[in-house]
mmCIF file of C-alpha atoms in Angstrom:
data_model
loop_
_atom_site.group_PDB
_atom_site.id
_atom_site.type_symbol
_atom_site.label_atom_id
_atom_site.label_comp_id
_atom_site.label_asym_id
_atom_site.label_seq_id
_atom_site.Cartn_x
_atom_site.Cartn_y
_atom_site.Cartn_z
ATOM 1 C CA UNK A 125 0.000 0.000 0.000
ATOM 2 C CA UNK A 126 2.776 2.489 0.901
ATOM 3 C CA UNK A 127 6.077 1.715 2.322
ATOM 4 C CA UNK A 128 5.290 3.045 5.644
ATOM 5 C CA UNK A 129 2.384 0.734 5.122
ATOM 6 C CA UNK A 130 3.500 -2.913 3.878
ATOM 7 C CA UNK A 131 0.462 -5.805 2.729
ATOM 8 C CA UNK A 132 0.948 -8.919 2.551
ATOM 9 C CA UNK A 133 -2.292 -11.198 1.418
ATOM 10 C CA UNK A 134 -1.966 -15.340 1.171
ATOM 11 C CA UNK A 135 -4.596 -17.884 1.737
ATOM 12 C CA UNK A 136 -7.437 -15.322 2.789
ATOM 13 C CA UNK A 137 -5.286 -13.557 5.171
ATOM 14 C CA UNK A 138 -4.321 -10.555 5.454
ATOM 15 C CA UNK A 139 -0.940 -9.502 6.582
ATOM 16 C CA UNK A 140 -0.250 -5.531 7.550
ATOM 17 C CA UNK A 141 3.184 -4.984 8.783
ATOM 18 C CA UNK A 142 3.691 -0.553 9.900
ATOM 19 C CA UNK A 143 6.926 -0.341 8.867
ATOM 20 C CA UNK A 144 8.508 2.726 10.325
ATOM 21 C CA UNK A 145 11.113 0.975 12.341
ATOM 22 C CA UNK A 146 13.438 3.720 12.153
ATOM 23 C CA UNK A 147 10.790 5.836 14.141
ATOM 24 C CA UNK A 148 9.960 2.852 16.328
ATOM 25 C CA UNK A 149 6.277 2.217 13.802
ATOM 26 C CA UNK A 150 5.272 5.682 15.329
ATOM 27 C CA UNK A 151 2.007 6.714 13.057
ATOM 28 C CA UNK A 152 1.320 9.071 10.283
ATOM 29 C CA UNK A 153 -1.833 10.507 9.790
ATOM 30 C CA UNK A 154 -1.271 8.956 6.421
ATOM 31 C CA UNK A 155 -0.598 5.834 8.202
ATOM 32 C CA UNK A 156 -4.016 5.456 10.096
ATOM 33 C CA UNK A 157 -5.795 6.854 6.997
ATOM 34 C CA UNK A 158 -4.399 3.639 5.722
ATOM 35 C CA UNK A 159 -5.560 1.619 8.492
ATOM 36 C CA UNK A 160 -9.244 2.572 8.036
ATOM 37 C CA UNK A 161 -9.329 1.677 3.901
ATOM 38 C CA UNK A 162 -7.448 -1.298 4.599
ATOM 39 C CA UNK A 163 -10.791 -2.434 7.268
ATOM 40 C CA UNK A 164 -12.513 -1.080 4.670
ATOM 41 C CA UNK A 165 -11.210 -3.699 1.922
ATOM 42 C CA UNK A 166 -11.369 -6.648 3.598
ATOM 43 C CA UNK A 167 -14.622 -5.970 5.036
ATOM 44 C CA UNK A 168 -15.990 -5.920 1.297
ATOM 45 C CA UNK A 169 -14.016 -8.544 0.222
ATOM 46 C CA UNK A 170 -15.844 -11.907 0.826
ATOM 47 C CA UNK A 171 -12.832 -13.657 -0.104
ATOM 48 C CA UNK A 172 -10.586 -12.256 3.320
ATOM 49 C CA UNK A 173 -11.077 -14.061 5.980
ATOM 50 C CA UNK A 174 -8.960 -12.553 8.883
ATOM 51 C CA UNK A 175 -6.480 -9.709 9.295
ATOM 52 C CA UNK A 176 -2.553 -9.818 11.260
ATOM 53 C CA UNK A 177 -1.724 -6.241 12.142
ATOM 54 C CA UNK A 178 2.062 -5.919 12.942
ATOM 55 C CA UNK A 179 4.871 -3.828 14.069
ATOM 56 C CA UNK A 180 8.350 -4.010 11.663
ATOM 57 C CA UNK A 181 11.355 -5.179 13.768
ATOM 58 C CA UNK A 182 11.352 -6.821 17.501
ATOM 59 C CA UNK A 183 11.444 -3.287 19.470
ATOM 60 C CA UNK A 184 7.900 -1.976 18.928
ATOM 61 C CA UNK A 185 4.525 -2.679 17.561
ATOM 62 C CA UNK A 186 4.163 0.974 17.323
ATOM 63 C CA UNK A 187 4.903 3.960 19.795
ATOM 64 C CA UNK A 188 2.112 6.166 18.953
ATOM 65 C CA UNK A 189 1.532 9.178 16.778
ATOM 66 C CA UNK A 190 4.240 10.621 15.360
ATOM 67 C CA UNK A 191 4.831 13.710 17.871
ATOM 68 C CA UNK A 192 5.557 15.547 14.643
ATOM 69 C CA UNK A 193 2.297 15.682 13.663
ATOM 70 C CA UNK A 194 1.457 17.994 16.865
ATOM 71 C CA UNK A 195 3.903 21.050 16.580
ATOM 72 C CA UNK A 196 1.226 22.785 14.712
ATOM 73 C CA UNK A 197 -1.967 22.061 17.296
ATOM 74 C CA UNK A 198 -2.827 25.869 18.807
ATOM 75 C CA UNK A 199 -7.223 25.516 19.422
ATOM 76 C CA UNK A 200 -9.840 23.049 20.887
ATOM 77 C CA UNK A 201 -10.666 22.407 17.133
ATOM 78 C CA UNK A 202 -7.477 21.257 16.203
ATOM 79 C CA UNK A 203 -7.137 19.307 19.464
ATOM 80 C CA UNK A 204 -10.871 17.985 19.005
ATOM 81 C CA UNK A 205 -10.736 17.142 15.199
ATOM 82 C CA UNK A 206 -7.015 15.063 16.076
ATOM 83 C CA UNK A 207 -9.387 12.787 18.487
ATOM 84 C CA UNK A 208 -12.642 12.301 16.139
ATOM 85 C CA UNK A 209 -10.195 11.375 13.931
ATOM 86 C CA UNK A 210 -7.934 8.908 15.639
ATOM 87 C CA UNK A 211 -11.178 7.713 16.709
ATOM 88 C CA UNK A 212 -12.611 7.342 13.421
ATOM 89 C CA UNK A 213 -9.537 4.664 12.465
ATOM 90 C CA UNK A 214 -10.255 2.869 15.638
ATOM 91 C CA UNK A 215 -13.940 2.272 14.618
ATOM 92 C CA UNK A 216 -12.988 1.229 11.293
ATOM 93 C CA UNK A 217 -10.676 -1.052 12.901
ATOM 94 C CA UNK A 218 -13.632 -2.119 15.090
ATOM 95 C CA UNK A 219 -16.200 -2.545 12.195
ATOM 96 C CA UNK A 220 -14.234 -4.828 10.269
ATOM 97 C CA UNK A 221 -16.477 -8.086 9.939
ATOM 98 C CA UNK A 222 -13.047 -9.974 9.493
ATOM 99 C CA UNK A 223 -11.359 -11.256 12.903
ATOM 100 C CA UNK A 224 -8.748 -8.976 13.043
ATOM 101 C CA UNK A 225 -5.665 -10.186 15.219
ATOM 102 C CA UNK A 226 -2.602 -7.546 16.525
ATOM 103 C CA UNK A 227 0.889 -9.473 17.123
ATOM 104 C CA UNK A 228 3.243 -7.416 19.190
ATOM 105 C CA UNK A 229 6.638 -7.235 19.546
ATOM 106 C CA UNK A 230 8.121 -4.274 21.604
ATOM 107 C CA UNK A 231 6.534 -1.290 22.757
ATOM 108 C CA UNK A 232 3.014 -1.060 22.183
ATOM 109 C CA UNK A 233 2.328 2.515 23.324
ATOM 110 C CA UNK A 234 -0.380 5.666 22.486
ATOM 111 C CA UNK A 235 -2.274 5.096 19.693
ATOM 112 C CA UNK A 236 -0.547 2.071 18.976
ATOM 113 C CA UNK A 237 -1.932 0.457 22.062
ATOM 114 C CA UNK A 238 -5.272 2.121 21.156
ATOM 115 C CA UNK A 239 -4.939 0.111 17.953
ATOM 116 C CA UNK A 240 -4.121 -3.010 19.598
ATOM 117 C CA UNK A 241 -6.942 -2.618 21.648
ATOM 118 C CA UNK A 242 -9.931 -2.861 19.270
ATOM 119 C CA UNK A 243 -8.205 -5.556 17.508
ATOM 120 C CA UNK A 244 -10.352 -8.998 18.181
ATOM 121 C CA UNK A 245 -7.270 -11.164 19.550
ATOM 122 C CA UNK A 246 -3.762 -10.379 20.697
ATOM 123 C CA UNK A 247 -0.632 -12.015 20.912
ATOM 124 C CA UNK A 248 2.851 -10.458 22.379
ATOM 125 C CA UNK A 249 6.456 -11.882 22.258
ATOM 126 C CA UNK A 250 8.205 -11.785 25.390
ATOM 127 C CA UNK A 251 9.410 -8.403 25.145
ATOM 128 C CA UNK A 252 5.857 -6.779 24.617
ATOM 129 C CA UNK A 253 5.244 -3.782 26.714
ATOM 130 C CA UNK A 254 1.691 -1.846 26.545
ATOM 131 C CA UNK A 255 0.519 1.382 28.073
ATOM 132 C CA UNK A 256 -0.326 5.224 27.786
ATOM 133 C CA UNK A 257 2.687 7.070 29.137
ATOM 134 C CA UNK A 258 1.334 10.449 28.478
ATOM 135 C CA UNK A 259 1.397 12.053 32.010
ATOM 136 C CA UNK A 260 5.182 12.045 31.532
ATOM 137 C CA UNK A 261 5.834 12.830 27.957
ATOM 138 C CA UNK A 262 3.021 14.802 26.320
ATOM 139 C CA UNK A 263 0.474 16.092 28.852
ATOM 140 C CA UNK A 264 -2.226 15.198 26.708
ATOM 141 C CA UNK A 265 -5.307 12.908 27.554
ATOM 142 C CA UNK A 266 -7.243 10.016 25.691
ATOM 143 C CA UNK A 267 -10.701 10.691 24.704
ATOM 144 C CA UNK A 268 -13.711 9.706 26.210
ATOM 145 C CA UNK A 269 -14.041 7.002 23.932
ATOM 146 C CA UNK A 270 -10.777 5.673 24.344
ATOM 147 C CA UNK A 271 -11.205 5.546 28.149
ATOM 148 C CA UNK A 272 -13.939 3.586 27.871
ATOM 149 C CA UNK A 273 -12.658 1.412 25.373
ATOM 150 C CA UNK A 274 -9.333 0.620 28.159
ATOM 151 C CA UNK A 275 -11.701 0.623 30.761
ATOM 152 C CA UNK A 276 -13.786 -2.341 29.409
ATOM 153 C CA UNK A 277 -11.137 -3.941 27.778
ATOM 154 C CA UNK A 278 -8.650 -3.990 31.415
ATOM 155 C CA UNK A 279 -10.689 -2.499 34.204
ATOM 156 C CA UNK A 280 -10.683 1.587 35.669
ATOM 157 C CA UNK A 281 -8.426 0.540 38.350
ATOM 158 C CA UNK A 282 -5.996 -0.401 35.917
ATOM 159 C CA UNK A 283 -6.387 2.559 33.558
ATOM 160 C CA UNK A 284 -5.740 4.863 36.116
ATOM 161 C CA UNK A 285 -2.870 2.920 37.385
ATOM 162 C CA UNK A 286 -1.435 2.737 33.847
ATOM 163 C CA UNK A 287 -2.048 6.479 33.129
ATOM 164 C CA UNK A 288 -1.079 7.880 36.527
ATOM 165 C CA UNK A 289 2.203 6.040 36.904
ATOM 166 C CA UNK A 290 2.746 6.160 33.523
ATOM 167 C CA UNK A 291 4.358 2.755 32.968
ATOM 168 C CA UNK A 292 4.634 -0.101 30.844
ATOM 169 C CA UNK A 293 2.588 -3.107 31.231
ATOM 170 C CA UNK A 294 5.311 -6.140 30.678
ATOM 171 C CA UNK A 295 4.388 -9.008 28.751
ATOM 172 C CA UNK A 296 3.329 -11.255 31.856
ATOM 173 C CA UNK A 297 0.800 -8.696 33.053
ATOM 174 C CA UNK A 298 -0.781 -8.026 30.253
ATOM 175 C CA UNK A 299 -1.799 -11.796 29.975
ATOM 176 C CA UNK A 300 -3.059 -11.406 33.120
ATOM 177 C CA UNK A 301 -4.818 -8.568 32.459
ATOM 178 C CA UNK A 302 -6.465 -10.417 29.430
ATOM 179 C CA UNK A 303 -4.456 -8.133 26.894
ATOM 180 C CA UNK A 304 -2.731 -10.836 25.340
ATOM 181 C CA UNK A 305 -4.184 -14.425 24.731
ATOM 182 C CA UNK A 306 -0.412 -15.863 24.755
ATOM 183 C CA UNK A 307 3.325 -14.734 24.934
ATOM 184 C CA UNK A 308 5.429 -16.456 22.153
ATOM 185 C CA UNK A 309 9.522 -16.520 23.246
ATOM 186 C CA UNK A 310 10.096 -13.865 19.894
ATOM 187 C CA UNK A 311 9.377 -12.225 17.013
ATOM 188 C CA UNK A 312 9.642 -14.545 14.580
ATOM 189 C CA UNK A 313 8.089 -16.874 17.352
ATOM 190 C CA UNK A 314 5.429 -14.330 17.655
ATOM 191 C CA UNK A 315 4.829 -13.972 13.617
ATOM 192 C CA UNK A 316 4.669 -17.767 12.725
ATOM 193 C CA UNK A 317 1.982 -18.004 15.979
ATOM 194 C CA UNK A 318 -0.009 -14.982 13.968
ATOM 195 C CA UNK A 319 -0.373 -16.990 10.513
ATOM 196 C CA UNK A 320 -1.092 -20.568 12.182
ATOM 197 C CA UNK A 321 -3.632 -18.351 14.850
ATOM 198 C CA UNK A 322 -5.048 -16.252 11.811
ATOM 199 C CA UNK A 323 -5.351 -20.102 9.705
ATOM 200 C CA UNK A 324 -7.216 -21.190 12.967
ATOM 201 C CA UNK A 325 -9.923 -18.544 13.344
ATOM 202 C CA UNK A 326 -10.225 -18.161 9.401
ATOM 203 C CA UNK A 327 -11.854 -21.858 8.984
ATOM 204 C CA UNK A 328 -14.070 -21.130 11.513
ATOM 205 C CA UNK A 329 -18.129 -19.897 11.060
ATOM 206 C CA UNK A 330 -17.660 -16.531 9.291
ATOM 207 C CA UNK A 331 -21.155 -15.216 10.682
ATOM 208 C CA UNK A 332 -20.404 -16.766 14.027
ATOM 209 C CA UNK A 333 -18.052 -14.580 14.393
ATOM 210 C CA UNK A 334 -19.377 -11.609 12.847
ATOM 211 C CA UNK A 335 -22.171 -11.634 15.249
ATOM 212 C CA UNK A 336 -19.821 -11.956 18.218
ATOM 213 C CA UNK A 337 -17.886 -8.941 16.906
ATOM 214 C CA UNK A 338 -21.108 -6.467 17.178
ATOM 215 C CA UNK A 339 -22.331 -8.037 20.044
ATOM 216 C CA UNK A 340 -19.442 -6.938 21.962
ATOM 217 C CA UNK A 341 -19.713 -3.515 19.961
ATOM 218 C CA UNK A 342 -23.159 -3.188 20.850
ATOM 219 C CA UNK A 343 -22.426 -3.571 24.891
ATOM 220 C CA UNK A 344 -19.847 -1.031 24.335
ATOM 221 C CA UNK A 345 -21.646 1.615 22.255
ATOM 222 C CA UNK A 346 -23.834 3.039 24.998
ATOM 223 C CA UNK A 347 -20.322 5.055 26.736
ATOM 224 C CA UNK A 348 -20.070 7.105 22.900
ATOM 225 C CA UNK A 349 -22.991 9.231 24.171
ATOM 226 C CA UNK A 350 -20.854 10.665 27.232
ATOM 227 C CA UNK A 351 -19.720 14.436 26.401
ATOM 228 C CA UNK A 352 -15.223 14.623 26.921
ATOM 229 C CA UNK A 353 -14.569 17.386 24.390
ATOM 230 C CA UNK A 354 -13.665 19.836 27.053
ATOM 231 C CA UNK A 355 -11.064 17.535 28.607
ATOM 232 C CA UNK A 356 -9.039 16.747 25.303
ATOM 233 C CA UNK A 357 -9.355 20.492 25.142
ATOM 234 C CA UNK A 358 -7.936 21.370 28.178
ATOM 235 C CA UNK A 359 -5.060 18.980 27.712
ATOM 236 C CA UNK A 360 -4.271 19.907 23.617
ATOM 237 C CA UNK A 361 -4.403 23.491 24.233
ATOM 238 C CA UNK A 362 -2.267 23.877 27.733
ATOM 239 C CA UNK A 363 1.012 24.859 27.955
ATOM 240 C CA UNK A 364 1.949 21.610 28.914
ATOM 241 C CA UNK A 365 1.274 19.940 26.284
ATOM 242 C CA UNK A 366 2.836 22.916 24.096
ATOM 243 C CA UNK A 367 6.043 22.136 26.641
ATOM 244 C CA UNK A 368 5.676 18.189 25.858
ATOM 245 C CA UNK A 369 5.820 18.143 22.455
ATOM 246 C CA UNK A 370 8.786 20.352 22.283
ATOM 247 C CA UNK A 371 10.735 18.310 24.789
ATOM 248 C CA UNK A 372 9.715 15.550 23.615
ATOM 249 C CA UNK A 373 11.435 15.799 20.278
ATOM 250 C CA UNK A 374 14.341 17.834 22.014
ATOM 251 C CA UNK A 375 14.748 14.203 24.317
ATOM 252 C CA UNK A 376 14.600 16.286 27.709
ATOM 253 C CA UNK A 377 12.336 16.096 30.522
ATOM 254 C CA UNK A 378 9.231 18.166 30.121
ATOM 255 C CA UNK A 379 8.925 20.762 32.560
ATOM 256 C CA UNK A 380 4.916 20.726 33.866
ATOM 257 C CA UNK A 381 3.216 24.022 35.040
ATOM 258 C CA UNK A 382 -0.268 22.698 35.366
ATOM 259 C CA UNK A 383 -1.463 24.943 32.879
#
């Protein structure tokens, strides 16, 4: 599709690698734009029968949004249009009516975590490491949407642990937190597991597990009605966040005025 964007198709599966290793898979808009037409596709396509989302290279799955793509955010607009559409991909991701399946390696962080999320199944290699470590590099805030999505996916208790300490899950907990189904000793470990797990769910009943998928999406749909625009305002327009981005790229510690 692109090369930041590599597709790989064989047997009915689907195979999406981002391949930004150099930038540890952080995402494009162009990138997530991508995302959404690939759902799209195979969606339409009667003859796909699952989808592997994957990081290139063992060190991440995907660290986020590019931080580039915020040095020119000044207003709530630009701060609210940035979170319909990230949140736009993720419901693409979500409306697929193939079984979609993430395989990470690495850090799994931001939106990339937001994107392993929605995805159906996950698997990790031993190195995988998930969470939202925004409180100490950006200053920024998920959307209400996205906090409900983490908070029925691991639990509140969790999401504000995550968020307020703003660690890394390690592979280990986030099996026990039902983020991963299992932990594979690699990468290439991890990718074979993807193709023989993808082979698995893609001879199963197609409409079996179509109607599992919006079942779940139906349960969850009800927390889209709760108003959060004013909080990813706050955050996108503050200083801080103004602060984060710039220290951020300039690799020193952000220096928080609560404003």
């Amino acid at each position: 599709m692109s090369e930041e964007l590599l597709v790989e198709r064989r047997e009915g599966i689907v195979h999406v690698t981002l391949n930004r290793p150099q930038a540890r898979n952080a995402l494009t808009f162009g990138m997530y734009e991508g995302l959404a037409k690939l759902a799209a596709e195979a969606s339409a396509d009667d003859s796909v029968r699952a989808v592997i989302l994957t990081g290139a290279g063992e060190k991440a799955f995907a660290a986020g949004t590019d931080i580039s793509e915020f040095r020119n955010f000044r207003t709530a607009e630009d701060a609210i249009g940035y979170e319909a559409k990230i949140d736009r991909i993720l419901t693409a991701l979500e409306d697929c009516t193939k079984p979609t399946i993430a395989a990470i390696s690495g850090a799994c962080t931001g939106g990339g975590a937001a994107i392993a999320a929605v995805c159906d199944l996950r698997i990790g290699a031993a190195n995988a490491r998930f969470g939202f470590p925004i409180a100490r590099t950006l200053g920024n805030t998920l959307s209400m949407v996205n906090h409900a999505r983490m908070a029925a996916l691991i639990g509140p208790a969790r999401v504000t642990d995550l968020i307020f300490t703003a660690r890394l899950m390690e592979a280990e907990e986030m099996k026990q937190a039902g983020l991963l189904s299992e932990i594979l000793p690699d990468h290439a470990a991890l990718q074979a597991r993807a193709w023989e797990l993808a082979q698995t769910v893609a001879g199963h009943a197609p409409l079996t597990l179509r109607a599992t998928k919006q079942a779940l999406r139906r349960l969850r749909d009800a927390s889209r009605a709760i108003h959060g625009d004013d909080l990813v305002a706050m955050c996108f327009t503050s200083r801080d966040f103004a602060e984060g981005v710039e220290s951020f790229l300039a690799r020193r510690p952000a220096k928080w005025e609560g404003r």
